[in-house]
Tab-separated table of C-alpha atoms in Angstrom:
chain	number	residue	atom	x	y	z
O	1	MET	CA	77.413	60.741	168.765
O	2	ARG	CA	77.308	57.281	166.292
O	3	ARG	CA	79.850	55.696	164.902
O	4	VAL	CA	80.967	54.863	161.986
O	5	PRO	CA	81.692	51.400	160.974
O	6	ALA	CA	85.585	50.631	160.979
O	7	ALA	CA	84.319	49.110	157.159
O	8	ALA	CA	83.120	52.148	156.444
O	9	ARG	CA	86.209	54.742	156.910
O	10	ARG	CA	88.504	52.399	154.846
O	11	CYS	CA	86.255	52.488	152.019
O	12	ALA	CA	86.070	56.416	152.535
O	13	ARG	CA	89.659	56.615	152.430
O	14	THR	CA	89.827	54.361	149.138
O	15	THR	CA	87.523	56.237	147.525
O	16	PRO	CA	88.963	57.899	144.835
O	17	ARG	CA	87.463	61.529	144.741
O	18	SER	CA	86.326	63.579	141.465
O	19	GLY	CA	88.339	66.282	139.353
O	20	PRO	CA	92.221	65.895	138.668
O	21	LEU	CA	94.377	63.463	141.613
O	22	PRO	CA	97.356	67.131	142.706
O	23	LEU	CA	100.545	66.533	141.640
O	24	ARG	CA	102.462	64.213	144.094
O	25	ARG	CA	105.703	66.024	145.586
O	26	THR	CA	107.832	63.176	143.896
O	27	PRO	CA	110.366	64.577	141.081
O	28	ALA	CA	108.412	63.337	138.105
O	29	GLY	CA	106.399	65.835	139.207
O	30	ARG	CA	108.528	69.050	140.511
O	31	ALA	CA	109.463	68.467	137.238
O	32	LEU	CA	106.811	68.997	136.057
O	33	THR	CA	105.849	72.746	136.892
O	34	LEU	CA	109.354	72.791	136.091
O	35	LEU	CA	108.761	71.605	131.584
O	36	PRO	CA	107.096	75.866	131.110
O	37	VAL	CA	110.303	77.253	131.729
O	38	LEU	CA	112.231	74.542	129.838
O	39	LEU	CA	109.499	75.336	126.572
O	40	ILE	CA	110.335	78.959	127.284
O	41	GLY	CA	113.954	77.896	126.842
O	42	ALA	CA	114.229	75.383	124.262
O	43	TRP	CA	112.392	78.125	121.599
O	44	ALA	CA	113.859	81.550	123.067
O	45	ALA	CA	117.370	79.965	121.163
O	46	ILE	CA	115.905	78.941	118.342
O	47	ASP	CA	114.184	82.117	117.417
O	48	TRP	CA	116.433	84.659	119.453
O	49	ARG	CA	117.600	86.731	117.053
O	50	ALA	CA	113.804	88.114	115.629
O	51	MET	CA	112.987	88.055	119.731
O	52	CYS	CA	116.455	91.032	119.966
O	53	ALA	CA	115.481	92.427	115.811
O	54	GLY	CA	112.222	92.998	118.239
O	55	ALA	CA	114.012	94.106	120.989
O	56	ALA	CA	116.157	96.825	119.838
O	57	ARG	CA	113.258	98.764	117.543
O	58	LEU	CA	110.859	99.128	120.285
O	59	ALA	CA	113.994	100.943	122.200
O	60	SER	CA	113.799	103.295	119.575
O	61	ALA	CA	109.231	103.406	120.406
O	62	ASP	CA	107.409	105.608	121.915
O	63	PRO	CA	107.457	104.616	124.897
O	64	TRP	CA	104.228	106.301	125.542
O	65	TRP	CA	102.218	104.728	123.203
O	66	LEU	CA	104.051	101.005	124.146
O	67	LEU	CA	103.290	102.116	127.123
O	68	ALA	CA	99.528	101.679	125.720
O	69	GLY	CA	99.930	99.019	123.792
O	70	VAL	CA	100.781	97.452	126.912
O	71	PHE	CA	97.124	98.032	128.094
O	72	PHE	CA	94.720	96.541	125.679
O	73	THR	CA	97.952	93.375	125.617
O	74	CYS	CA	96.653	93.262	129.689
O	75	LEU	CA	92.340	94.115	128.951
O	76	GLY	CA	92.680	91.239	125.924
O	77	TRP	CA	93.383	88.665	129.018
O	78	VAL	CA	90.827	90.005	130.631
O	79	ALA	CA	88.618	89.605	127.249
O	80	ALA	CA	89.332	85.861	127.207
O	81	ALA	CA	88.811	85.073	130.991
O	82	CYS	CA	85.082	86.547	130.213
O	83	VAL	CA	85.241	83.718	127.241
O	84	ARG	CA	85.719	81.278	129.299
O	85	GLN	CA	83.427	82.551	131.320
O	86	GLY	CA	80.936	82.704	129.531
O	87	ALA	CA	81.326	78.862	127.637
O	88	VAL	CA	80.616	77.762	131.679
O	89	PRO	CA	77.308	77.722	133.845
O	90	GLU	CA	79.143	77.606	137.095
O	91	ARG	CA	80.928	80.747	139.174
O	92	LEU	CA	84.390	80.484	138.055
O	93	PRO	CA	86.826	82.047	140.427
O	94	PRO	CA	88.390	85.766	138.637
O	95	GLY	CA	91.358	85.562	139.981
O	96	LEU	CA	92.214	82.111	139.752
O	97	LEU	CA	90.456	82.740	136.176
O	98	LEU	CA	92.522	85.553	135.237
O	99	ALA	CA	95.991	83.792	136.500
O	100	SER	CA	94.847	81.006	134.290
O	101	GLN	CA	94.452	82.332	131.098
O	102	PHE	CA	97.602	84.212	131.887
O	103	ALA	CA	99.488	81.086	132.206
O	104	ALA	CA	97.777	79.579	129.203
O	105	GLY	CA	98.918	82.203	127.329
O	106	ALA	CA	102.864	80.704	127.620
O	107	ALA	CA	101.512	77.452	126.923
O	108	ASN	CA	99.899	78.763	123.814
O	109	HIS	CA	102.907	80.256	122.408
O	110	VAL	CA	104.728	77.338	122.959
O	111	LEU	CA	102.129	73.894	121.133
O	112	PRO	CA	100.152	74.320	117.967
O	113	ALA	CA	96.127	75.598	117.524
O	114	SER	CA	95.372	76.867	120.948
O	115	ILE	CA	96.410	73.228	121.734
O	116	GLY	CA	98.349	74.234	125.266
O	117	ALA	CA	95.539	76.911	126.133
O	118	HIS	CA	93.051	74.442	125.503
O	119	ALA	CA	94.801	72.130	128.049
O	120	VAL	CA	95.997	74.948	130.806
O	121	THR	CA	91.831	75.707	130.552
O	122	LEU	CA	90.421	71.954	130.944
O	123	ARG	CA	93.357	71.494	133.568
O	124	PHE	CA	91.602	74.562	135.613
O	125	LEU	CA	87.676	73.348	135.207
O	126	GLN	CA	88.360	69.566	135.857
O	127	GLY	CA	90.074	71.342	138.984
O	128	ARG	CA	86.950	73.814	140.084
O	129	GLY	CA	84.844	70.728	139.797
O	130	ILE	CA	83.593	70.606	136.143
O	131	PRO	CA	83.082	66.852	134.793
O	132	LEU	CA	85.579	65.913	131.057
O	133	ALA	CA	82.646	65.698	129.341
O	134	ARG	CA	81.524	68.871	129.395
O	135	ALA	CA	84.512	71.386	129.747
O	136	THR	CA	85.549	69.530	126.787
O	137	ALA	CA	82.028	70.768	125.397
O	138	SER	CA	83.241	74.016	127.147
O	139	LEU	CA	86.431	74.672	125.201
O	140	ALA	CA	83.959	73.738	121.579
O	141	LEU	CA	82.010	76.461	122.775
O	142	TYR	CA	85.160	78.739	123.055
O	143	SER	CA	86.516	77.589	119.500
O	144	LEU	CA	83.079	77.996	117.640
O	145	VAL	CA	82.622	81.603	119.045
O	146	LYS	CA	85.473	83.140	118.669
O	147	PRO	CA	85.378	83.095	114.854
O	148	LEU	CA	81.905	83.330	114.832
O	149	ALA	CA	82.042	86.894	116.521
O	150	LYS	CA	84.647	88.055	113.736
O	151	THR	CA	81.767	88.508	111.267
O	152	PRO	CA	79.851	91.048	113.045
O	153	VAL	CA	82.965	93.422	113.306
O	154	LEU	CA	83.873	93.102	110.472
O	155	ILE	CA	80.637	94.630	109.091
O	156	VAL	CA	80.920	97.376	111.952
O	157	PHE	CA	84.504	97.987	110.266
O	158	VAL	CA	82.692	97.776	106.887
O	159	VAL	CA	79.625	100.005	107.267
O	160	ALA	CA	81.623	102.296	109.836
O	161	PHE	CA	84.959	102.885	107.762
O	162	PRO	CA	83.607	102.695	104.020
O	163	ASP	CA	86.095	105.205	102.318
O	164	THR	CA	89.421	104.323	105.005
O	165	LEU	CA	88.957	100.348	104.590
O	166	ARG	CA	89.847	99.829	100.666
O	167	LEU	CA	88.897	97.240	99.938
O	168	GLY	CA	88.940	95.842	96.394
O	169	GLN	CA	92.651	95.536	96.741
O	170	LEU	CA	91.802	92.788	99.423
O	171	ALA	CA	89.240	90.873	97.451
O	172	PRO	CA	90.351	87.329	97.250
O	173	GLY	CA	89.062	86.100	93.069
O	174	LYS	CA	87.763	83.594	92.171
O	175	GLY	CA	89.871	80.468	92.870
O	176	THR	CA	90.836	81.971	96.392
O	177	LEU	CA	87.011	81.363	97.017
O	178	LEU	CA	86.682	77.791	95.806
O	179	LEU	CA	89.404	76.428	97.638
O	180	ALA	CA	88.652	77.741	101.012
O	181	VAL	CA	85.181	76.191	99.813
O	182	GLY	CA	86.225	73.652	99.041
O	183	GLY	CA	88.660	72.744	101.899
O	184	VAL	CA	85.629	73.333	104.188
O	185	THR	CA	83.343	70.913	102.551
O	186	LEU	CA	86.042	68.589	102.626
O	187	GLY	CA	86.570	68.866	106.875
O	188	LEU	CA	82.450	68.279	106.520
O	189	ALA	CA	82.798	65.549	104.710
O	190	THR	CA	85.602	63.429	105.901
O	191	ALA	CA	84.012	64.356	108.991
O	192	SER	CA	80.999	62.519	108.473
O	193	LEU	CA	82.732	59.364	106.748
O	194	LEU	CA	84.489	59.562	109.624
O	195	VAL	CA	81.427	58.851	111.923
O	196	THR	CA	79.580	56.905	109.651
O	197	VAL	CA	82.289	54.804	108.931
O	198	VAL	CA	83.231	53.798	112.302
O	199	ARG	CA	81.314	52.858	115.019
O	200	PRO	CA	82.965	53.347	117.835
O	201	LEU	CA	83.406	56.952	117.241
O	202	ARG	CA	79.174	57.458	117.339
O	203	ARG	CA	78.221	57.072	121.001
O	204	PRO	CA	81.148	59.478	122.262
O	205	LEU	CA	80.857	61.981	119.331
O	206	LEU	CA	75.920	61.669	119.614
O	207	GLY	CA	77.482	62.183	123.640
O	208	PHE	CA	79.687	65.144	123.715
O	209	VAL	CA	76.921	67.241	121.026
O	210	ARG	CA	74.110	66.337	123.226
O	211	THR	CA	76.559	67.527	126.557
O	212	ALA	CA	77.788	70.596	124.687
O	213	LEU	CA	73.638	71.052	123.541
O	214	THR	CA	72.587	70.802	126.762
O	215	ASP	CA	74.869	73.163	128.285
O	216	ILE	CA	74.193	75.928	125.312
O	217	ARG	CA	70.896	76.261	125.443
O	218	LEU	CA	70.899	76.952	129.704
O	219	LEU	CA	73.465	79.683	129.310
O	220	HIS	CA	71.566	81.258	126.933
O	221	THR	CA	69.205	81.580	129.308
O	222	ARG	CA	71.563	83.914	130.977
O	223	PRO	CA	71.955	87.300	130.201
O	224	SER	CA	75.790	87.733	131.231
O	225	ARG	CA	76.382	84.391	130.482
O	226	VAL	CA	75.874	85.425	126.517
O	227	LEU	CA	77.531	89.545	127.364
O	228	ALA	CA	80.865	87.174	128.334
O	229	LEU	CA	80.966	84.949	125.707
O	230	TRP	CA	80.024	86.288	122.725
O	231	GLY	CA	81.350	89.569	124.128
O	232	GLY	CA	84.184	88.652	124.957
O	233	SER	CA	84.983	87.337	122.186
O	234	ALA	CA	83.798	90.607	119.429
O	235	ALA	CA	86.385	92.617	121.302
O	236	ALA	CA	88.908	89.862	121.723
O	237	PRO	CA	90.358	91.072	117.997
O	238	VAL	CA	89.715	94.761	118.495
O	239	LEU	CA	91.737	94.945	121.758
O	240	GLN	CA	94.512	92.339	119.637
O	241	GLY	CA	94.044	95.208	116.370
O	242	SER	CA	94.970	98.208	118.719
O	243	VAL	CA	98.552	96.807	121.081
O	244	ILE	CA	99.299	96.611	116.776
O	245	ALA	CA	97.867	99.697	116.186
O	246	SER	CA	99.775	101.075	119.401
O	247	VAL	CA	102.769	99.675	119.228
O	248	GLY	CA	102.628	100.869	115.081
O	249	PHE	CA	102.409	104.689	116.385
O	250	SER	CA	105.099	104.079	118.132
O	251	LEU	CA	107.179	103.963	115.396
O	252	GLY	CA	105.054	105.640	113.489
O	253	LEU	CA	102.867	103.856	111.062
O	254	PRO	CA	101.371	105.942	108.567
O	255	LEU	CA	98.083	104.405	108.734
O	256	SER	CA	94.763	104.452	111.118
O	257	TRP	CA	93.379	102.374	114.073
O	258	ALA	CA	90.923	101.496	112.291
O	259	GLU	CA	92.938	99.738	109.366
O	260	VAL	CA	95.428	98.625	111.437
O	261	VAL	CA	92.923	96.651	113.367
O	262	PHE	CA	90.823	95.776	110.166
O	263	ALA	CA	94.314	94.682	108.179
O	264	LEU	CA	94.214	91.702	112.279
O	265	LEU	CA	90.884	90.749	110.801
O	266	LEU	CA	91.503	90.060	107.284
O	267	ALA	CA	94.561	88.313	108.157
O	268	THR	CA	93.198	86.112	110.928
O	269	THR	CA	90.671	84.864	108.979
O	270	ALA	CA	92.077	84.261	105.735
O	271	VAL	CA	95.314	81.919	107.788
O	272	GLY	CA	94.994	81.881	111.167
O	273	ALA	CA	93.711	78.254	111.151
O	274	VAL	CA	96.751	77.240	110.409
O	275	PRO	CA	98.141	75.040	112.835
O	276	ALA	CA	101.129	77.165	114.191
O	277	PRO	CA	102.077	77.831	117.480
O	278	GLY	CA	100.048	80.685	118.498
O	279	GLY	CA	99.486	82.147	115.194
O	280	ILE	CA	102.889	82.958	114.591
O	281	GLY	CA	104.357	83.135	111.540
O	282	PRO	CA	100.815	83.174	108.936
O	283	VAL	CA	99.637	85.100	110.769
O	284	ASP	CA	102.400	88.070	111.039
O	285	ALA	CA	102.960	86.967	107.624
O	286	ALA	CA	99.643	87.862	106.331
O	287	LEU	CA	99.222	90.685	108.700
O	288	VAL	CA	101.499	92.175	106.765
O	289	PHE	CA	100.212	91.799	103.605
O	290	THR	CA	97.579	92.742	104.724
O	291	MET	CA	99.008	96.770	106.168
O	292	VAL	CA	101.514	97.540	103.087
O	293	ALA	CA	97.947	96.922	100.482
O	294	PHE	CA	96.266	99.996	102.327
O	295	GLY	CA	99.797	101.893	102.353
O	296	ALA	CA	102.223	100.953	104.748
O	297	PRO	CA	106.124	100.209	103.821
O	298	MET	CA	107.051	96.661	103.409
O	299	GLY	CA	110.142	97.814	106.198
O	300	LEU	CA	107.361	99.565	108.825
O	301	ALA	CA	104.579	97.349	108.599
O	302	THR	CA	107.744	94.550	109.659
O	303	THR	CA	108.426	96.197	112.448
O	304	THR	CA	105.565	96.912	113.620
O	305	VAL	CA	104.694	93.254	113.924
O	306	ILE	CA	107.923	92.736	114.735
O	307	GLY	CA	107.484	95.333	117.893
O	308	TYR	CA	103.637	93.462	118.233
O	309	ARG	CA	104.662	89.898	119.407
O	310	VAL	CA	107.750	91.029	121.530
O	311	LEU	CA	105.246	93.049	123.255
O	312	THR	CA	102.645	90.270	123.043
O	313	VAL	CA	104.660	86.805	123.330
O	314	TRP	CA	107.918	87.201	124.439
O	315	ALA	CA	107.846	90.081	127.424
O	316	PRO	CA	105.389	88.011	129.709
O	317	LEU	CA	106.100	84.635	127.688
O	318	LEU	CA	108.638	84.147	131.602
O	319	PRO	CA	106.081	85.731	133.845
O	320	GLY	CA	102.940	83.625	132.306
O	321	ALA	CA	105.491	80.370	132.289
O	322	LEU	CA	106.139	80.786	136.399
O	323	VAL	CA	102.959	81.177	136.821
O	324	LEU	CA	101.985	78.095	135.207
O	325	SER	CA	104.073	77.109	136.979
O	326	PHE	CA	103.226	77.785	140.565
O	327	LEU	CA	99.550	77.019	139.898
O	328	VAL	CA	100.984	73.396	137.932
O	329	ARG	CA	102.396	73.673	142.158
O	330	ARG	CA	99.379	74.625	143.765
O	331	GLU	CA	97.235	71.933	142.145
O	332	VAL	CA	94.922	74.510	140.781
O	333	LEU	CA	95.766	73.241	137.541
């Protein structure tokens, strides 16, 4: 049997392994596992009235429709896991992937602009041996495909329900359109100016773009990845709208399923880019306004949105934080 020299053994022991470093069993590491729960507790103390009001209203709702809302909420996590899998060529373990997306939901409702969910997913991908550049490229692809997939869904709803969806009341004016076009143009011009002027940004940005384009070409040669990426992204807003519709039906909301889902699509398209934790706040206001424009009473529309947030945010928040802490403790993240 061939003996390995002592110098080689010492080198092997000191060579850093790829992927994220595991959390050591130190007081700081144990505190990190409790951080999600502490953040949830702080947020609950700040928004305690809204949570209690929504829970009280849901207590008088039809339990079967609420059960349907829970079912669609669970399907939403499955859709998110499908999109994450569709954004990377490597096969990810389904159970851990679904658990990471459930945990990412808790982090997403604490930090704005999906930063929490992306951070959890990035750590998970690195733990599966995916390099940082490619993991980051998958997050960028995920963020790009999700809004793009709403466009065909909107078109399908407009074509399938031309008489039900009263678009004239919700059509934006010229000023709103000009403001939207101006904002997109300003953002693109600012990004181009930064890349042109700040030279240190060029090389990493160009490397990131090359990595992203390579993975995109590879993914779109695999039908299973295309179906997971685009199909999951298109199904996500429909499932989310189905949750709202189920809560609304449990409370007696006088709108159809198509109107509620279309109201959500319009609300998230209009203000979905506002950096609020989990989209809470701007999207809620836009959703209430859109449902009222479709003919729902203001009080009932507001109650529906509050109940929807209780069902999708507050109910899974603590379990999601516990799953997040468990995954960190088991060094999955």
